[in-house]
Amino acid sequence: MKDDQIADVLERYRHGGMHRDEAMEALNIDYLGVLYELVPVYQIPEPAPDPLEEARQAEMLRLLLSGEDVPPELRQPASWRIRH
C-alpha cells in the first residue's frame, strides 16, 4: 500500500468510519499493537470532541461517584440511540 492509502485507512479507523478489525484486515496486519503504533506515525489527528457527549459522560460520572442511580439515557452515547 502507498502512504496515502494507509493514512486513509487509519483516518477512517480513527474517526469511527471503520471498525478496528476492518482496518487491520485492510492494512494486512495481525497484531493490534501495530495498528496503534501506525496512528501516531502517520500523524492522524484525534476527532474533534463532542461537547454533548462530554457533558453526558461528566454527568454520568458525577452520579456514579455520588452513589446515585444513572438514568438509562445517560448510560449510552446519544449516537447509539435511534433517532426518529
PDB file of N, CA and C in Angstrom:
ATOM      1  N   MET A   1       0.840  -1.190   0.000  1.00  0.00           N
ATOM      2  CA  MET A   1       0.000   0.000   0.000  1.00  0.00           C
ATOM      3  C   MET A   1       0.876   1.242   0.000  1.00  0.00           C
ATOM      4  N   LYS A   2       0.368   2.274  -0.625  1.00  0.00           N
ATOM      5  CA  LYS A   2       1.054   3.567  -0.611  1.00  0.00           C
ATOM      6  C   LYS A   2       0.714   4.292   0.679  1.00  0.00           C
ATOM      7  N   ASP A   3       1.542   5.275   1.026  1.00  0.00           N
ATOM      8  CA  ASP A   3       1.344   6.028   2.263  1.00  0.00           C
ATOM      9  C   ASP A   3      -0.029   6.685   2.334  1.00  0.00           C
ATOM     10  N   ASP A   4      -0.506   7.242   1.220  1.00  0.00           N
ATOM     11  CA  ASP A   4      -1.804   7.910   1.266  1.00  0.00           C
ATOM     12  C   ASP A   4      -2.943   6.912   1.477  1.00  0.00           C
ATOM     13  N   GLN A   5      -2.793   5.681   0.998  1.00  0.00           N
ATOM     14  CA  GLN A   5      -3.805   4.645   1.232  1.00  0.00           C
ATOM     15  C   GLN A   5      -3.801   4.216   2.691  1.00  0.00           C
ATOM     16  N   ILE A   6      -2.625   4.067   3.254  1.00  0.00           N
ATOM     17  CA  ILE A   6      -2.505   3.702   4.673  1.00  0.00           C
ATOM     18  C   ILE A   6      -3.104   4.802   5.540  1.00  0.00           C
ATOM     19  N   ALA A   7      -2.761   6.051   5.227  1.00  0.00           N
ATOM     20  CA  ALA A   7      -3.289   7.180   6.001  1.00  0.00           C
ATOM     21  C   ALA A   7      -4.810   7.239   5.905  1.00  0.00           C
ATOM     22  N   ASP A   8      -5.366   6.920   4.729  1.00  0.00           N
ATOM     23  CA  ASP A   8      -6.815   6.927   4.560  1.00  0.00           C
ATOM     24  C   ASP A   8      -7.481   5.889   5.456  1.00  0.00           C
ATOM     25  N   VAL A   9      -6.937   4.690   5.493  1.00  0.00           N
ATOM     26  CA  VAL A   9      -7.490   3.632   6.353  1.00  0.00           C
ATOM     27  C   VAL A   9      -7.393   4.048   7.812  1.00  0.00           C
ATOM     28  N   LEU A  10      -6.246   4.562   8.209  1.00  0.00           N
ATOM     29  CA  LEU A  10      -6.052   4.975   9.603  1.00  0.00           C
ATOM     30  C   LEU A  10      -6.997   6.109   9.988  1.00  0.00           C
ATOM     31  N   GLU A  11      -7.204   7.048   9.072  1.00  0.00           N
ATOM     32  CA  GLU A  11      -8.109   8.155   9.356  1.00  0.00           C
ATOM     33  C   GLU A  11      -9.544   7.666   9.503  1.00  0.00           C
ATOM     34  N   ARG A  12      -9.975   6.769   8.622  1.00  0.00           N
ATOM     35  CA  ARG A  12     -11.338   6.232   8.739  1.00  0.00           C
ATOM     36  C   ARG A  12     -11.483   5.446  10.038  1.00  0.00           C
ATOM     37  N   TYR A  13     -10.460   4.691  10.424  1.00  0.00           N
ATOM     38  CA  TYR A  13     -10.495   3.945  11.693  1.00  0.00           C
ATOM     39  C   TYR A  13     -10.573   4.923  12.867  1.00  0.00           C
ATOM     40  N   ARG A  14      -9.718   5.909  12.869  1.00  0.00           N
ATOM     41  CA  ARG A  14      -9.618   6.837  13.998  1.00  0.00           C
ATOM     42  C   ARG A  14     -10.888   7.669  14.191  1.00  0.00           C
ATOM     43  N   HIS A  15     -11.563   7.975  13.095  1.00  0.00           N
ATOM     44  CA  HIS A  15     -12.747   8.831  13.177  1.00  0.00           C
ATOM     45  C   HIS A  15     -14.048   8.043  13.169  1.00  0.00           C
ATOM     46  N   GLY A  16     -13.979   6.727  13.354  1.00  0.00           N
ATOM     47  CA  GLY A  16     -15.177   5.919  13.524  1.00  0.00           C
ATOM     48  C   GLY A  16     -15.816   5.395  12.264  1.00  0.00           C
ATOM     49  N   GLY A  17     -15.215   5.616  11.111  1.00  0.00           N
ATOM     50  CA  GLY A  17     -15.798   5.142   9.868  1.00  0.00           C
ATOM     51  C   GLY A  17     -15.420   3.718   9.515  1.00  0.00           C
ATOM     52  N   MET A  18     -14.541   3.132  10.314  1.00  0.00           N
ATOM     53  CA  MET A  18     -14.088   1.769  10.047  1.00  0.00           C
ATOM     54  C   MET A  18     -13.804   1.087  11.377  1.00  0.00           C
ATOM     55  N   HIS A  19     -14.272  -0.130  11.525  1.00  0.00           N
ATOM     56  CA  HIS A  19     -14.032  -0.914  12.737  1.00  0.00           C
ATOM     57  C   HIS A  19     -12.560  -1.329  12.788  1.00  0.00           C
ATOM     58  N   ARG A  20     -12.058  -1.520  13.984  1.00  0.00           N
ATOM     59  CA  ARG A  20     -10.661  -1.902  14.184  1.00  0.00           C
ATOM     60  C   ARG A  20     -10.273  -3.129  13.380  1.00  0.00           C
ATOM     61  N   ASP A  21     -11.116  -4.169  13.403  1.00  0.00           N
ATOM     62  CA  ASP A  21     -10.785  -5.397  12.671  1.00  0.00           C
ATOM     63  C   ASP A  21     -10.735  -5.166  11.166  1.00  0.00           C
ATOM     64  N   GLU A  22     -11.628  -4.320  10.656  1.00  0.00           N
ATOM     65  CA  GLU A  22     -11.620  -3.992   9.222  1.00  0.00           C
ATOM     66  C   GLU A  22     -10.339  -3.253   8.842  1.00  0.00           C
ATOM     67  N   ALA A  23      -9.917  -2.336   9.710  1.00  0.00           N
ATOM     68  CA  ALA A  23      -8.688  -1.588   9.445  1.00  0.00           C
ATOM     69  C   ALA A  23      -7.482  -2.528   9.448  1.00  0.00           C
ATOM     70  N   MET A  24      -7.451  -3.443  10.394  1.00  0.00           N
ATOM     71  CA  MET A  24      -6.334  -4.386  10.455  1.00  0.00           C
ATOM     72  C   MET A  24      -6.304  -5.275   9.218  1.00  0.00           C
ATOM     73  N   GLU A  25      -7.464  -5.696   8.778  1.00  0.00           N
ATOM     74  CA  GLU A  25      -7.528  -6.530   7.580  1.00  0.00           C
ATOM     75  C   GLU A  25      -7.096  -5.732   6.343  1.00  0.00           C
ATOM     76  N   ALA A  26      -7.569  -4.493   6.236  1.00  0.00           N
ATOM     77  CA  ALA A  26      -7.215  -3.659   5.089  1.00  0.00           C
ATOM     78  C   ALA A  26      -5.707  -3.389   5.042  1.00  0.00           C
ATOM     79  N   LEU A  27      -5.098  -3.253   6.209  1.00  0.00           N
ATOM     80  CA  LEU A  27      -3.661  -2.984   6.282  1.00  0.00           C
ATOM     81  C   LEU A  27      -2.822  -4.257   6.302  1.00  0.00           C
ATOM     82  N   ASN A  28      -3.502  -5.402   6.341  1.00  0.00           N
ATOM     83  CA  ASN A  28      -2.835  -6.706   6.359  1.00  0.00           C
ATOM     84  C   ASN A  28      -1.899  -6.851   7.562  1.00  0.00           C
ATOM     85  N   ILE A  29      -2.416  -6.470   8.731  1.00  0.00           N
ATOM     86  CA  ILE A  29      -1.651  -6.642   9.961  1.00  0.00           C
ATOM     87  C   ILE A  29      -2.435  -7.553  10.896  1.00  0.00           C
ATOM     88  N   ASP A  30      -1.712  -8.316  11.701  1.00  0.00           N
ATOM     89  CA  ASP A  30      -2.384  -9.252  12.596  1.00  0.00           C
ATOM     90  C   ASP A  30      -2.087  -8.996  14.068  1.00  0.00           C
ATOM     91  N   TYR A  31      -1.406  -7.915  14.363  1.00  0.00           N
ATOM     92  CA  TYR A  31      -1.113  -7.569  15.747  1.00  0.00           C
ATOM     93  C   TYR A  31      -1.671  -6.182  16.033  1.00  0.00           C
ATOM     94  N   LEU A  32      -2.532  -6.085  17.014  1.00  0.00           N
ATOM     95  CA  LEU A  32      -3.229  -4.840  17.341  1.00  0.00           C
ATOM     96  C   LEU A  32      -2.261  -3.696  17.657  1.00  0.00           C
ATOM     97  N   GLY A  33      -1.150  -4.027  18.282  1.00  0.00           N
ATOM     98  CA  GLY A  33      -0.174  -3.001  18.634  1.00  0.00           C
ATOM     99  C   GLY A  33       0.362  -2.257  17.423  1.00  0.00           C
ATOM    100  N   VAL A  34       0.469  -2.956  16.299  1.00  0.00           N
ATOM    101  CA  VAL A  34       0.951  -2.306  15.079  1.00  0.00           C
ATOM    102  C   VAL A  34      -0.030  -1.223  14.641  1.00  0.00           C
ATOM    103  N   LEU A  35      -1.311  -1.519  14.698  1.00  0.00           N
ATOM    104  CA  LEU A  35      -2.323  -0.532  14.346  1.00  0.00           C
ATOM    105  C   LEU A  35      -2.199   0.702  15.238  1.00  0.00           C
ATOM    106  N   TYR A  36      -2.075   0.482  16.543  1.00  0.00           N
ATOM    107  CA  TYR A  36      -1.961   1.594  17.479  1.00  0.00           C
ATOM    108  C   TYR A  36      -0.683   2.403  17.253  1.00  0.00           C
ATOM    109  N   GLU A  37       0.387   1.756  16.806  1.00  0.00           N
ATOM    110  CA  GLU A  37       1.640   2.459  16.545  1.00  0.00           C
ATOM    111  C   GLU A  37       1.583   3.256  15.249  1.00  0.00           C
ATOM    112  N   LEU A  38       0.805   2.790  14.272  1.00  0.00           N
ATOM    113  CA  LEU A  38       0.723   3.485  12.989  1.00  0.00           C
ATOM    114  C   LEU A  38       0.016   4.829  13.091  1.00  0.00           C
ATOM    115  N   VAL A  39      -0.951   4.944  13.987  1.00  0.00           N
ATOM    116  CA  VAL A  39      -1.728   6.191  14.106  1.00  0.00           C
ATOM    117  C   VAL A  39      -0.808   7.385  14.393  1.00  0.00           C
ATOM    118  N   PRO A  40       0.074   7.335  15.392  1.00  0.00           N
ATOM    119  CA  PRO A  40       0.951   8.497  15.604  1.00  0.00           C
ATOM    120  C   PRO A  40       2.025   8.646  14.518  1.00  0.00           C
ATOM    121  N   VAL A  41       2.479   7.525  13.951  1.00  0.00           N
ATOM    122  CA  VAL A  41       3.493   7.605  12.905  1.00  0.00           C
ATOM    123  C   VAL A  41       2.959   8.388  11.708  1.00  0.00           C
ATOM    124  N   TYR A  42       1.707   8.130  11.349  1.00  0.00           N
ATOM    125  CA  TYR A  42       1.096   8.832  10.221  1.00  0.00           C
ATOM    126  C   TYR A  42       0.416  10.134  10.643  1.00  0.00           C
ATOM    127  N   GLN A  43       0.572  10.502  11.905  1.00  0.00           N
ATOM    128  CA  GLN A  43       0.073  11.763  12.458  1.00  0.00           C
ATOM    129  C   GLN A  43      -1.416  11.968  12.159  1.00  0.00           C
ATOM    130  N   ILE A  44      -2.215  10.942  12.484  1.00  0.00           N
ATOM    131  CA  ILE A  44      -3.657  11.015  12.304  1.00  0.00           C
ATOM    132  C   ILE A  44      -4.233  11.736  13.523  1.00  0.00           C
ATOM    133  N   PRO A  45      -4.864  12.890  13.327  1.00  0.00           N
ATOM    134  CA  PRO A  45      -5.383  13.646  14.478  1.00  0.00           C
ATOM    135  C   PRO A  45      -6.596  12.971  15.107  1.00  0.00           C
ATOM    136  N   GLU A  46      -6.795  13.264  16.376  1.00  0.00           N
ATOM    137  CA  GLU A  46      -7.987  12.768  17.069  1.00  0.00           C
ATOM    138  C   GLU A  46      -9.207  13.492  16.527  1.00  0.00           C
ATOM    139  N   PRO A  47     -10.356  12.809  16.565  1.00  0.00           N
ATOM    140  CA  PRO A  47     -11.576  13.517  16.152  1.00  0.00           C
ATOM    141  C   PRO A  47     -11.867  14.672  17.106  1.00  0.00           C
ATOM    142  N   ALA A  48     -12.556  15.669  16.598  1.00  0.00           N
ATOM    143  CA  ALA A  48     -12.930  16.813  17.438  1.00  0.00           C
ATOM    144  C   ALA A  48     -13.842  16.341  18.562  1.00  0.00           C
ATOM    145  N   PRO A  49     -13.670  16.883  19.760  1.00  0.00           N
ATOM    146  CA  PRO A  49     -14.529  16.469  20.870  1.00  0.00           C
ATOM    147  C   PRO A  49     -15.986  16.877  20.633  1.00  0.00           C
ATOM    148  N   ASP A  50     -16.874  16.058  21.136  1.00  0.00           N
ATOM    149  CA  ASP A  50     -18.311  16.327  21.042  1.00  0.00           C
ATOM    150  C   ASP A  50     -18.756  16.884  22.391  1.00  0.00           C
ATOM    151  N   PRO A  51     -19.095  18.171  22.470  1.00  0.00           N
ATOM    152  CA  PRO A  51     -19.454  18.786  23.753  1.00  0.00           C
ATOM    153  C   PRO A  51     -20.635  18.104  24.440  1.00  0.00           C
ATOM    154  N   LEU A  52     -21.620  17.659  23.661  1.00  0.00           N
ATOM    155  CA  LEU A  52     -22.777  16.992  24.269  1.00  0.00           C
ATOM    156  C   LEU A  52     -22.375  15.645  24.873  1.00  0.00           C
ATOM    157  N   GLU A  53     -21.516  14.915  24.183  1.00  0.00           N
ATOM    158  CA  GLU A  53     -21.060  13.632  24.702  1.00  0.00           C
ATOM    159  C   GLU A  53     -20.191  13.832  25.940  1.00  0.00           C
ATOM    160  N   GLU A  54     -19.347  14.837  25.934  1.00  0.00           N
ATOM    161  CA  GLU A  54     -18.516  15.111  27.109  1.00  0.00           C
ATOM    162  C   GLU A  54     -19.379  15.492  28.316  1.00  0.00           C
ATOM    163  N   ALA A  55     -20.441  16.265  28.087  1.00  0.00           N
ATOM    164  CA  ALA A  55     -21.353  16.644  29.173  1.00  0.00           C
ATOM    165  C   ALA A  55     -22.086  15.418  29.704  1.00  0.00           C
ATOM    166  N   ARG A  56     -22.507  14.512  28.810  1.00  0.00           N
ATOM    167  CA  ARG A  56     -23.184  13.282  29.225  1.00  0.00           C
ATOM    168  C   ARG A  56     -22.261  12.438  30.092  1.00  0.00           C
ATOM    169  N   GLN A  57     -21.015  12.287  29.660  1.00  0.00           N
ATOM    170  CA  GLN A  57     -20.057  11.497  30.427  1.00  0.00           C
ATOM    171  C   GLN A  57     -19.769  12.121  31.787  1.00  0.00           C
ATOM    172  N   ALA A  58     -19.645  13.436  31.832  1.00  0.00           N
ATOM    173  CA  ALA A  58     -19.384  14.122  33.104  1.00  0.00           C
ATOM    174  C   ALA A  58     -20.544  13.944  34.073  1.00  0.00           C
ATOM    175  N   GLU A  59     -21.769  14.065  33.572  1.00  0.00           N
ATOM    176  CA  GLU A  59     -22.951  13.884  34.427  1.00  0.00           C
ATOM    177  C   GLU A  59     -23.042  12.443  34.921  1.00  0.00           C
ATOM    178  N   MET A  60     -22.772  11.478  34.045  1.00  0.00           N
ATOM    179  CA  MET A  60     -22.813  10.081  34.436  1.00  0.00           C
ATOM    180  C   MET A  60     -21.766   9.797  35.519  1.00  0.00           C
ATOM    181  N   LEU A  61     -20.570  10.322  35.338  1.00  0.00           N
ATOM    182  CA  LEU A  61     -19.511  10.131  36.323  1.00  0.00           C
ATOM    183  C   LEU A  61     -19.876  10.781  37.651  1.00  0.00           C
ATOM    184  N   ARG A  62     -20.461  11.976  37.602  1.00  0.00           N
ATOM    185  CA  ARG A  62     -20.883  12.660  38.831  1.00  0.00           C
ATOM    186  C   ARG A  62     -21.897  11.819  39.597  1.00  0.00           C
ATOM    187  N   LEU A  63     -22.875  11.263  38.868  1.00  0.00           N
ATOM    188  CA  LEU A  63     -23.889  10.429  39.513  1.00  0.00           C
ATOM    189  C   LEU A  63     -23.273   9.162  40.102  1.00  0.00           C
ATOM    190  N   LEU A  64     -22.380   8.538  39.357  1.00  0.00           N
ATOM    191  CA  LEU A  64     -21.733   7.318  39.851  1.00  0.00           C
ATOM    192  C   LEU A  64     -20.918   7.589  41.113  1.00  0.00           C
ATOM    193  N   LEU A  65     -20.144   8.663  41.095  1.00  0.00           N
ATOM    194  CA  LEU A  65     -19.298   8.988  42.246  1.00  0.00           C
ATOM    195  C   LEU A  65     -20.099   9.408  43.470  1.00  0.00           C
ATOM    196  N   SER A  66     -21.287   9.943  43.254  1.00  0.00           N
ATOM    197  CA  SER A  66     -22.120  10.340  44.394  1.00  0.00           C
ATOM    198  C   SER A  66     -23.032   9.199  44.853  1.00  0.00           C
ATOM    199  N   GLY A  67     -22.944   8.045  44.186  1.00  0.00           N
ATOM    200  CA  GLY A  67     -23.737   6.885  44.583  1.00  0.00           C
ATOM    201  C   GLY A  67     -25.174   6.919  44.115  1.00  0.00           C
ATOM    202  N   GLU A  68     -25.496   7.810  43.207  1.00  0.00           N
ATOM    203  CA  GLU A  68     -26.862   7.913  42.701  1.00  0.00           C
ATOM    204  C   GLU A  68     -27.061   6.975  41.514  1.00  0.00           C
ATOM    205  N   ASP A  69     -28.335   6.707  41.211  1.00  0.00           N
ATOM    206  CA  ASP A  69     -28.655   5.894  40.044  1.00  0.00           C
ATOM    207  C   ASP A  69     -28.423   6.698  38.773  1.00  0.00           C
ATOM    208  N   VAL A  70     -27.905   6.012  37.754  1.00  0.00           N
ATOM    209  CA  VAL A  70     -27.682   6.645  36.457  1.00  0.00           C
ATOM    210  C   VAL A  70     -28.878   6.325  35.563  1.00  0.00           C
ATOM    211  N   PRO A  71     -29.594   7.348  35.080  1.00  0.00           N
ATOM    212  CA  PRO A  71     -30.740   7.096  34.209  1.00  0.00           C
ATOM    213  C   PRO A  71     -30.298   6.390  32.922  1.00  0.00           C
ATOM    214  N   PRO A  72     -31.190   5.576  32.356  1.00  0.00           N
ATOM    215  CA  PRO A  72     -30.843   4.825  31.142  1.00  0.00           C
ATOM    216  C   PRO A  72     -30.347   5.705  29.993  1.00  0.00           C
ATOM    217  N   GLU A  73     -30.896   6.918  29.841  1.00  0.00           N
ATOM    218  CA  GLU A  73     -30.485   7.767  28.730  1.00  0.00           C
ATOM    219  C   GLU A  73     -29.048   8.280  28.861  1.00  0.00           C
ATOM    220  N   LEU A  74     -28.481   8.188  30.079  1.00  0.00           N
ATOM    221  CA  LEU A  74     -27.087   8.603  30.268  1.00  0.00           C
ATOM    222  C   LEU A  74     -26.109   7.435  30.129  1.00  0.00           C
ATOM    223  N   ARG A  75     -26.612   6.222  30.088  1.00  0.00           N
ATOM    224  CA  ARG A  75     -25.735   5.052  30.059  1.00  0.00           C
ATOM    225  C   ARG A  75     -25.087   4.811  28.700  1.00  0.00           C
ATOM    226  N   GLN A  76     -25.691   5.302  27.640  1.00  0.00           N
ATOM    227  CA  GLN A  76     -25.156   5.092  26.295  1.00  0.00           C
ATOM    228  C   GLN A  76     -25.020   6.425  25.588  1.00  0.00           C
ATOM    229  N   PRO A  77     -24.033   6.521  24.702  1.00  0.00           N
ATOM    230  CA  PRO A  77     -23.906   7.760  23.910  1.00  0.00           C
ATOM    231  C   PRO A  77     -25.153   8.012  23.084  1.00  0.00           C
ATOM    232  N   ALA A  78     -25.463   9.259  22.858  1.00  0.00           N
ATOM    233  CA  ALA A  78     -26.633   9.617  22.065  1.00  0.00           C
ATOM    234  C   ALA A  78     -26.551   9.022  20.674  1.00  0.00           C
ATOM    235  N   SER A  79     -25.353   8.854  20.137  1.00  0.00           N
ATOM    236  CA  SER A  79     -25.203   8.315  18.790  1.00  0.00           C
ATOM    237  C   SER A  79     -25.645   6.864  18.699  1.00  0.00           C
ATOM    238  N   TRP A  80     -25.767   6.165  19.833  1.00  0.00           N
ATOM    239  CA  TRP A  80     -26.196   4.768  19.834  1.00  0.00           C
ATOM    240  C   TRP A  80     -27.717   4.653  19.803  1.00  0.00           C
ATOM    241  N   ARG A  81     -28.390   5.731  20.199  1.00  0.00           N
ATOM    242  CA  ARG A  81     -29.854   5.678  20.240  1.00  0.00           C
ATOM    243  C   ARG A  81     -30.428   5.966  18.862  1.00  0.00           C
ATOM    244  N   ILE A  82     -31.545   5.323  18.585  1.00  0.00           N
ATOM    245  CA  ILE A  82     -32.221   5.517  17.308  1.00  0.00           C
ATOM    246  C   ILE A  82     -32.940   6.854  17.340  1.00  0.00           C
ATOM    247  N   ARG A  83     -32.756   7.624  16.283  1.00  0.00           N
ATOM    248  CA  ARG A  83     -33.423   8.930  16.199  1.00  0.00           C
ATOM    249  C   ARG A  83     -34.625   8.798  15.292  1.00  0.00           C
ATOM    250  N   HIS A  84     -35.711   9.420  15.700  1.00  0.00           N
ATOM    251  CA  HIS A  84     -36.935   9.394  14.897  1.00  0.00           C
ATOM    252  C   HIS A  84     -37.134  10.694  14.180  1.00  0.00           C
TER     253      HIS A  84
END
